[in-house]
XYZ file of C-alpha atoms in Angstrom:
425
model
C 35.287 3.466 1.516
C 34.373 0.947 -0.947
C 32.538 -1.844 1.076
C 34.698 -4.679 1.061
C 33.455 -7.764 -1.647
C 32.077 -10.455 0.690
C 31.697 -14.767 -0.942
C 28.842 -16.839 0.731
C 28.263 -20.351 0.228
C 24.792 -21.816 0.408
C 24.332 -25.162 0.705
C 20.752 -27.263 0.137
C 20.363 -30.726 1.525
C 18.667 -32.752 -1.369
C 16.845 -35.222 1.150
C 17.633 -37.861 4.353
C 19.987 -40.699 4.089
C 18.020 -44.109 6.083
C 20.640 -46.480 6.981
C 20.048 -49.671 8.806
C 16.733 -48.452 10.756
C 18.804 -44.848 11.224
C 19.423 -41.755 9.095
C 22.384 -40.456 8.061
C 21.861 -36.055 6.806
C 24.552 -33.664 5.888
C 24.187 -29.889 6.829
C 25.423 -26.693 5.932
C 27.996 -25.970 8.729
C 26.919 -22.639 10.646
C 30.216 -22.191 11.957
C 34.054 -20.993 11.117
C 36.170 -23.320 9.757
C 38.366 -23.559 13.142
C 35.470 -25.128 14.474
C 36.277 -28.336 12.000
C 38.377 -31.166 13.825
C 39.232 -31.882 10.421
C 43.144 -32.160 9.071
C 42.140 -30.971 5.507
C 42.774 -27.454 4.591
C 40.353 -24.960 3.129
C 40.170 -21.939 0.705
C 38.769 -18.549 0.182
C 35.266 -19.617 -1.510
C 34.905 -23.163 0.247
C 32.186 -23.756 2.704
C 33.140 -26.437 5.588
C 30.186 -29.521 4.882
C 29.448 -31.451 7.587
C 28.453 -35.312 7.296
C 26.752 -37.120 9.696
C 24.715 -40.015 10.580
C 23.839 -42.094 12.995
C 26.982 -45.379 14.720
C 26.072 -48.881 14.976
C 27.854 -51.044 17.537
C 27.447 -53.766 15.199
C 29.681 -50.991 12.346
C 33.358 -51.426 11.653
C 33.863 -48.367 9.839
C 32.974 -46.210 6.586
C 33.354 -45.268 3.786
C 32.424 -41.912 2.385
C 32.938 -40.972 -1.339
C 31.985 -37.995 -3.085
C 31.385 -37.081 -6.219
C 31.344 -33.548 -8.374
C 29.534 -32.875 -11.565
C 32.256 -31.603 -13.522
C 31.273 -29.369 -16.898
C 33.809 -30.148 -19.045
C 33.288 -33.968 -18.724
C 29.139 -33.604 -18.017
C 29.962 -36.072 -15.661
C 29.913 -36.855 -11.751
C 33.774 -37.548 -10.634
C 34.855 -39.119 -7.540
C 36.632 -36.229 -5.737
C 37.272 -37.449 -1.416
C 36.805 -41.098 -0.796
C 36.621 -41.006 3.062
C 37.441 -43.852 5.586
C 36.248 -43.361 9.292
C 34.891 -44.508 12.218
C 33.100 -42.095 13.383
C 30.171 -40.761 12.808
C 30.857 -37.356 11.351
C 33.413 -36.314 8.994
C 33.733 -32.125 7.432
C 35.023 -31.315 4.589
C 35.777 -27.995 3.065
C 33.980 -28.067 -0.807
C 33.726 -25.323 -3.208
C 30.564 -24.636 -5.176
C 29.349 -27.089 -7.943
C 26.776 -29.999 -7.504
C 28.009 -33.227 -5.867
C 26.052 -37.110 -4.919
C 27.893 -39.022 -2.261
C 27.319 -42.533 -0.999
C 27.975 -44.017 2.192
C 29.807 -47.555 2.603
C 29.389 -49.644 6.128
C 31.415 -52.580 6.982
C 31.082 -54.849 9.560
C 33.633 -56.506 12.202
C 35.122 -58.511 8.840
C 35.754 -55.670 7.184
C 33.184 -56.373 4.459
C 31.228 -54.256 3.364
C 27.444 -54.781 4.782
C 25.660 -52.288 3.469
C 25.780 -49.581 0.619
C 23.274 -46.268 0.534
C 21.117 -44.829 -2.137
C 23.248 -42.351 -3.970
C 22.116 -38.574 -2.263
C 22.875 -35.376 -3.540
C 23.140 -31.930 -2.777
C 24.684 -28.141 -4.733
C 26.411 -25.537 -3.859
C 26.025 -22.427 -4.731
C 28.164 -19.362 -4.485
C 26.562 -16.151 -4.051
C 28.516 -12.536 -3.779
C 27.303 -9.523 -1.422
C 25.895 -6.936 -3.695
C 26.939 -3.279 -3.214
C 24.356 -0.145 -3.802
C 26.454 3.090 -4.964
C 23.755 5.070 -6.665
C 20.248 5.059 -7.419
C 18.529 7.553 -10.066
C 16.223 9.411 -10.405
C 16.157 10.302 -6.110
C 13.856 12.459 -5.953
C 10.009 11.646 -7.052
C 7.012 13.898 -7.284
C 3.557 12.483 -7.772
C 2.010 15.990 -9.461
C 4.477 13.859 -12.319
C 3.830 11.095 -14.467
C 6.191 8.229 -13.157
C 6.692 5.448 -15.514
C 8.245 3.751 -11.572
C 11.896 2.449 -13.630
C 15.235 3.006 -11.453
C 18.698 2.915 -12.590
C 21.029 0.733 -9.381
C 24.564 1.410 -10.247
C 26.682 -0.913 -7.966
C 28.584 -4.192 -8.023
C 27.561 -7.925 -7.903
C 24.676 -6.814 -9.036
C 22.880 -10.338 -10.798
C 20.061 -11.226 -12.528
C 19.501 -13.213 -9.132
C 19.757 -10.338 -7.341
C 16.338 -9.532 -5.994
C 15.233 -5.600 -5.298
C 12.761 -3.975 -3.243
C 11.775 0.390 -2.858
C 11.183 -0.028 1.065
C 9.520 2.829 3.518
C 9.650 2.242 7.161
C 5.823 1.370 6.363
C 6.034 -0.325 2.386
C 7.506 -2.666 0.802
C 7.362 -2.626 -3.170
C 9.111 -5.735 -4.936
C 11.164 -4.356 -8.587
C 11.293 -6.546 -11.049
C 14.740 -6.392 -13.181
C 14.513 -5.377 -16.785
C 18.096 -5.158 -17.222
C 21.193 -6.226 -15.706
C 24.531 -5.330 -17.901
C 27.802 -7.520 -18.102
C 29.769 -6.809 -15.742
C 26.877 -6.940 -12.770
C 27.572 -3.306 -12.271
C 23.944 -1.677 -13.297
C 20.802 -2.701 -13.572
C 17.112 -1.223 -13.934
C 14.429 -1.776 -12.155
C 10.702 -1.182 -12.994
C 7.891 -0.964 -10.249
C 4.478 0.413 -9.875
C 4.555 3.578 -9.245
C 0.692 3.643 -8.593
C 1.815 2.277 -4.647
C 3.947 5.250 -3.870
C 3.138 7.299 -1.020
C 5.039 10.448 0.599
C 7.870 9.185 2.578
C 11.200 8.694 2.239
C 12.272 4.966 0.417
C 15.980 3.129 0.018
C 16.386 0.085 -2.536
C 16.995 -3.074 -0.964
C 19.472 -5.490 -2.880
C 19.315 -9.420 -1.710
C 20.968 -12.284 -3.527
C 20.087 -15.510 -3.546
C 22.269 -16.458 -0.347
C 20.853 -13.396 1.524
C 23.461 -10.627 1.894
C 22.022 -7.979 0.766
C 22.693 -3.807 0.842
C 20.881 -0.961 1.399
C 21.625 2.132 0.149
C 20.471 4.696 -2.315
C 17.627 6.809 -0.519
C 14.392 8.289 -2.324
C 12.391 11.172 -1.649
C 8.795 10.588 -2.710
C 6.494 14.145 -2.473
C 4.027 16.543 -3.138
C 5.515 19.139 -5.419
C 2.598 21.859 -3.694
C 1.913 20.354 -0.286
C -1.495 21.907 -0.005
C -3.850 22.025 -3.220
C -6.164 25.356 -4.015
C -9.302 24.328 -6.143
C -11.184 26.421 -8.296
C -14.715 25.510 -9.979
C -17.643 26.559 -11.274
C -20.294 24.557 -12.717
C -23.562 24.495 -14.822
C -25.808 23.069 -12.051
C -29.922 23.184 -12.768
C -32.174 22.192 -9.181
C -34.670 19.603 -9.240
C -36.931 20.483 -5.809
C -37.888 16.917 -4.679
C -41.762 17.149 -2.296
C -40.477 14.770 1.108
C -42.705 15.444 3.412
C -45.877 17.683 2.348
C -48.969 16.366 4.820
C -52.086 17.831 2.966
C -52.596 19.237 -0.472
C -52.454 22.625 -0.253
C -55.748 24.897 -1.354
C -54.085 28.393 -0.543
C -50.460 29.794 -0.733
C -50.534 29.960 2.972
C -51.475 25.933 2.965
C -48.370 25.053 1.321
C -45.703 23.385 3.218
C -42.680 22.430 0.670
C -41.169 24.061 -2.215
C -42.127 21.991 -4.687
C -45.788 23.201 -3.732
C -45.079 26.657 -4.723
C -44.293 25.844 -7.983
C -46.488 23.581 -9.337
C -50.336 22.851 -9.452
C -50.846 19.561 -7.725
C -48.828 17.264 -5.448
C -46.432 16.488 -8.158
C -42.942 14.933 -5.894
C -40.586 17.092 -7.848
C -39.765 20.283 -9.823
C -37.384 20.763 -12.324
C -35.734 23.873 -12.685
C -32.928 24.150 -15.742
C -31.677 27.463 -14.811
C -28.595 27.209 -11.875
C -24.760 28.397 -11.634
C -22.531 26.709 -8.578
C -18.923 27.967 -7.471
C -16.654 26.424 -5.416
C -13.355 26.771 -3.579
C -11.290 24.028 -1.998
C -8.365 23.914 0.294
C -6.809 20.903 0.663
C -3.599 21.047 3.025
C -3.883 17.434 3.941
C -2.462 15.182 0.725
C -1.225 12.179 0.587
C -1.285 9.638 -2.231
C -4.363 7.966 -1.399
C -6.411 11.119 -0.187
C -6.758 14.921 0.102
C -7.976 16.357 3.150
C -9.822 19.765 4.000
C -12.315 22.363 3.441
C -14.418 24.140 1.071
C -16.608 26.617 0.313
C -19.164 26.974 -2.260
C -21.703 29.220 -3.306
C -25.034 28.261 -6.002
C -27.545 30.632 -7.515
C -30.689 29.202 -9.418
C -34.370 31.501 -10.540
C -37.668 29.968 -9.798
C -40.399 30.512 -11.847
C -43.728 29.551 -11.465
C -47.508 30.712 -13.076
C -50.735 29.076 -11.819
C -53.117 27.753 -14.107
C -56.351 29.586 -13.011
C -57.764 33.499 -14.855
C -58.100 35.776 -13.702
C -57.893 37.296 -10.105
C -57.089 34.279 -8.489
C -54.138 34.299 -11.312
C -50.162 34.936 -9.348
C -46.939 34.686 -10.819
C -43.581 33.728 -8.601
C -40.565 34.852 -9.327
C -37.462 33.505 -6.634
C -34.258 33.805 -7.232
C -32.393 31.645 -4.860
C -28.858 30.912 -3.139
C -27.667 28.810 -1.015
C -24.295 28.863 0.627
C -21.733 26.202 2.464
C -18.902 25.388 4.028
C -17.917 21.713 3.906
C -15.420 18.997 5.004
C -13.676 17.341 2.063
C -12.296 14.407 1.347
C -10.511 13.695 -1.988
C -9.907 10.343 -2.875
C -7.333 9.190 -5.524
C -8.746 6.669 -7.331
C -6.634 7.037 -10.628
C -3.522 8.550 -10.100
C -1.455 8.124 -13.447
C -0.897 11.130 -15.643
C -2.538 11.940 -18.581
C -5.360 10.716 -16.479
C -6.152 11.143 -13.118
C -9.411 10.786 -11.727
C -10.373 12.209 -8.187
C -13.694 11.303 -6.276
C -14.307 14.648 -4.549
C -17.368 14.192 -1.099
C -17.885 16.356 1.447
C -20.523 17.287 3.776
C -21.166 20.195 5.461
C -23.941 23.190 6.646
C -24.742 26.872 5.981
C -27.257 29.020 4.279
C -29.960 28.535 2.414
C -32.672 32.225 1.267
C -34.494 33.875 -1.326
C -32.781 36.803 -2.811
C -36.120 39.002 -4.054
C -38.409 36.795 -4.521
C -41.661 38.160 -5.366
C -45.460 36.869 -5.948
C -47.569 38.832 -8.554
C -51.005 39.922 -8.810
C -52.907 40.604 -11.764
C -53.354 44.408 -9.576
C -50.045 43.971 -7.124
C -46.738 43.048 -6.465
C -46.041 41.519 -2.940
C -42.630 43.028 -1.366
C -39.472 41.400 -2.125
C -38.731 38.536 0.123
C -35.293 38.526 2.123
C -34.890 34.553 3.690
C -31.257 33.653 5.042
C -32.062 30.121 6.826
C -29.709 27.057 8.187
C -29.340 24.852 5.795
C -26.922 21.405 5.596
C -25.704 19.570 2.716
C -24.044 16.227 1.264
C -22.157 15.368 -2.521
C -20.072 13.872 -4.189
C -18.414 14.801 -7.804
C -16.040 13.845 -10.045
C -13.317 14.959 -11.234
C -11.070 14.266 -14.468
C -7.428 15.787 -14.794
C -6.364 15.659 -18.351
C -3.881 18.225 -17.787
C -1.659 18.647 -14.676
C -3.831 21.335 -13.372
C -7.078 22.198 -15.811
C -9.999 19.128 -14.336
C -13.960 18.614 -15.599
C -15.786 17.510 -12.718
C -19.735 16.372 -12.165
C -21.112 15.308 -9.789
C -24.629 16.308 -7.664
C -25.606 17.714 -4.151
C -28.199 17.579 -2.123
C -29.741 20.089 0.037
C -32.071 20.713 2.913
C -33.622 24.026 4.367
C -36.521 25.115 6.751
C -37.027 28.657 5.779
C -39.939 30.913 7.121
C -42.436 33.053 4.414
C -45.438 35.705 4.082
C -44.198 36.604 8.340
C -42.836 35.082 10.981
C -45.986 33.507 12.433
C -45.878 31.341 9.593
C -45.200 27.997 9.956
C -41.889 26.939 8.020
C -41.724 25.860 4.624
C -39.752 22.393 4.517
C -36.944 23.263 1.126
C -35.186 19.938 -0.297
C -33.508 20.088 -3.430
C -31.026 18.169 -5.695
C -28.712 19.825 -7.615
C -26.520 18.246 -10.510
C -23.471 19.910 -11.789
C -21.463 19.971 -14.603
C -18.571 22.052 -14.836
C -14.383 22.912 -15.537
C -12.015 23.858 -12.492
C -8.296 24.453 -12.135
C -5.866 23.388 -8.991
C -3.391 25.876 -7.933
């Protein structure tokens, strides 16, 4: 059923009247017209305006003069001159700009005082009605303009539009309104939209409003699966070496195995990193999930001495980890969506056949798998819908045994920067 058109009028009070040390004022009537004691009749489109002031026992009568600004003449024209002994007058008035003054007569029936002109305005407002909104479905993966077309009745230029949900209220800007006030185009900041159900609210300057036009905001996919492959060199760190290493057995950090002196770190340029991320929880601002990753790098070192003491270490190494992942959407709108990925977790670090080659023999390959912890971040840039480029770094810590089970653990610290590409399924 079509909503019935309603008419409402609001009144703006411009100032108070100061009369003989007391105050007379006008205010908008908040009762039904049936409460009006005046004998004047009223029509649709009028509001009953009440004028009151404080009386004085020395006053015989009052004369309230009201003038209306004529749009044709461009000047005020007197429309009412009310003679009363009461201190209250109620009049039905139509929309327009008014001014008034009060004449005060004493018991000799002579003019004793006249107030200055006071102005006020009655504005006519109309009930806005919304019959349809488009679009009604928004997918956050798609590029968003933030523009909606609202159709209905009395959608005037002064109407205030908002896009609202139970927890969000997004202000809208009117782009255009047709001459019949039946269609408006509005625009919001699409970055403020999150998953959920929204509606359009239209409010006029008199407070009348309509809420309609359901809009559903969601993802096309409720879950994401990201796969990436990165080039990942390794920087070994010597964080807690406690003594100079004179023999292999004395070397207690991985850095010491691959350097001739007490350097703080060793950079190894060959490495590969692969990851699979599953993100079942998604909002417009962040995703949560889990990630499995595995990386490989091949270390090689030859000491600087000659003869029987010369040796070469070949150490293919790996780490695998299961992490908790949180992704923060730094820029939502395509074509350049930017995501900050942070992760922390644990897993294994080990050697995949580490050997030491001497002039006369080669040691048996050593395989190991020890508990490791890791944390890191990356920046993902989506140029197209599913393809992304990423760059980041991880820090890995482990303690692994070498030579035999009785040896002291060798501390492993390394940073693994990475850069690569990925695909979101």
